[in-house]
Amino acid sequence: KCAKCTKVISQGGVSYKNQPYHRECFTCTNCQQSLAGQRFTSRDDHPYCSECFAKLFAKKCYACNKPITGIKIYYTWKKCFF
């Protein structure tokens, strides 16, 4: 059974924290976008798409106020300070 909708998963499910989900039921906690097959991050056991996680939890650049995440750190730093 799907951990979100409790319906039987007949094919194509995904697993998160040892719980089964339908692909369409495994979504970002904030925007509800499907996370199946996508990169995501979790906080307090809640999954978030990369974009929502950056908006909600990442530190912001002092100069432009954009989130500082992963490989964007160098780009943001260079753009804001050169």
Short mmCIF file of N, CA and C in Angstrom, two decimals, residues 61-64 68 73-82:
data_model
loop_
_atom_site.label_atom_id
_atom_site.label_comp_id
_atom_site.label_asym_id
_atom_site.label_seq_id
_atom_site.Cartn_x
_atom_site.Cartn_y
_atom_site.Cartn_z
N CYS A 61 22.42 34.87 -0.42
CA CYS A 61 23.53 35.76 -0.72
C CYS A 61 23.21 37.14 -0.16
N TYR A 62 24.16 37.73 0.52
CA TYR A 62 23.96 39.04 1.13
C TYR A 62 23.73 40.12 0.06
N ALA A 63 24.39 39.99 -1.09
CA ALA A 63 24.30 41.00 -2.14
C ALA A 63 23.01 40.92 -2.95
N CYS A 64 22.60 39.69 -3.36
CA CYS A 64 21.44 39.58 -4.25
C CYS A 64 20.25 38.88 -3.62
N ILE A 68 21.93 30.22 -1.84
CA ILE A 68 23.26 29.69 -2.16
C ILE A 68 23.20 28.18 -1.98
N ILE A 73 27.12 28.21 -5.86
CA ILE A 73 27.85 29.05 -4.91
C ILE A 73 28.88 29.92 -5.64
N TYR A 74 29.73 29.30 -6.46
CA TYR A 74 30.77 30.05 -7.16
C TYR A 74 30.15 31.05 -8.12
N TYR A 75 29.15 30.62 -8.88
CA TYR A 75 28.51 31.50 -9.85
C TYR A 75 27.90 32.71 -9.15
N THR A 76 27.15 32.47 -8.09
CA THR A 76 26.51 33.57 -7.37
C THR A 76 27.55 34.50 -6.78
N TRP A 77 28.58 33.93 -6.18
CA TRP A 77 29.63 34.74 -5.57
C TRP A 77 30.32 35.60 -6.62
N LYS A 78 30.67 34.99 -7.73
CA LYS A 78 31.36 35.71 -8.80
C LYS A 78 30.48 36.81 -9.38
N LYS A 79 29.22 36.52 -9.62
CA LYS A 79 28.29 37.48 -10.19
C LYS A 79 28.07 38.66 -9.25
N CYS A 80 27.99 38.41 -7.97
CA CYS A 80 27.68 39.45 -7.01
C CYS A 80 28.87 40.28 -6.57
N PHE A 81 30.07 39.75 -6.69
CA PHE A 81 31.21 40.44 -6.14
C PHE A 81 32.31 40.81 -7.14
N PHE A 82 32.06 40.59 -8.42
CA PHE A 82 33.05 40.99 -9.43
C PHE A 82 32.42 41.89 -10.46
#
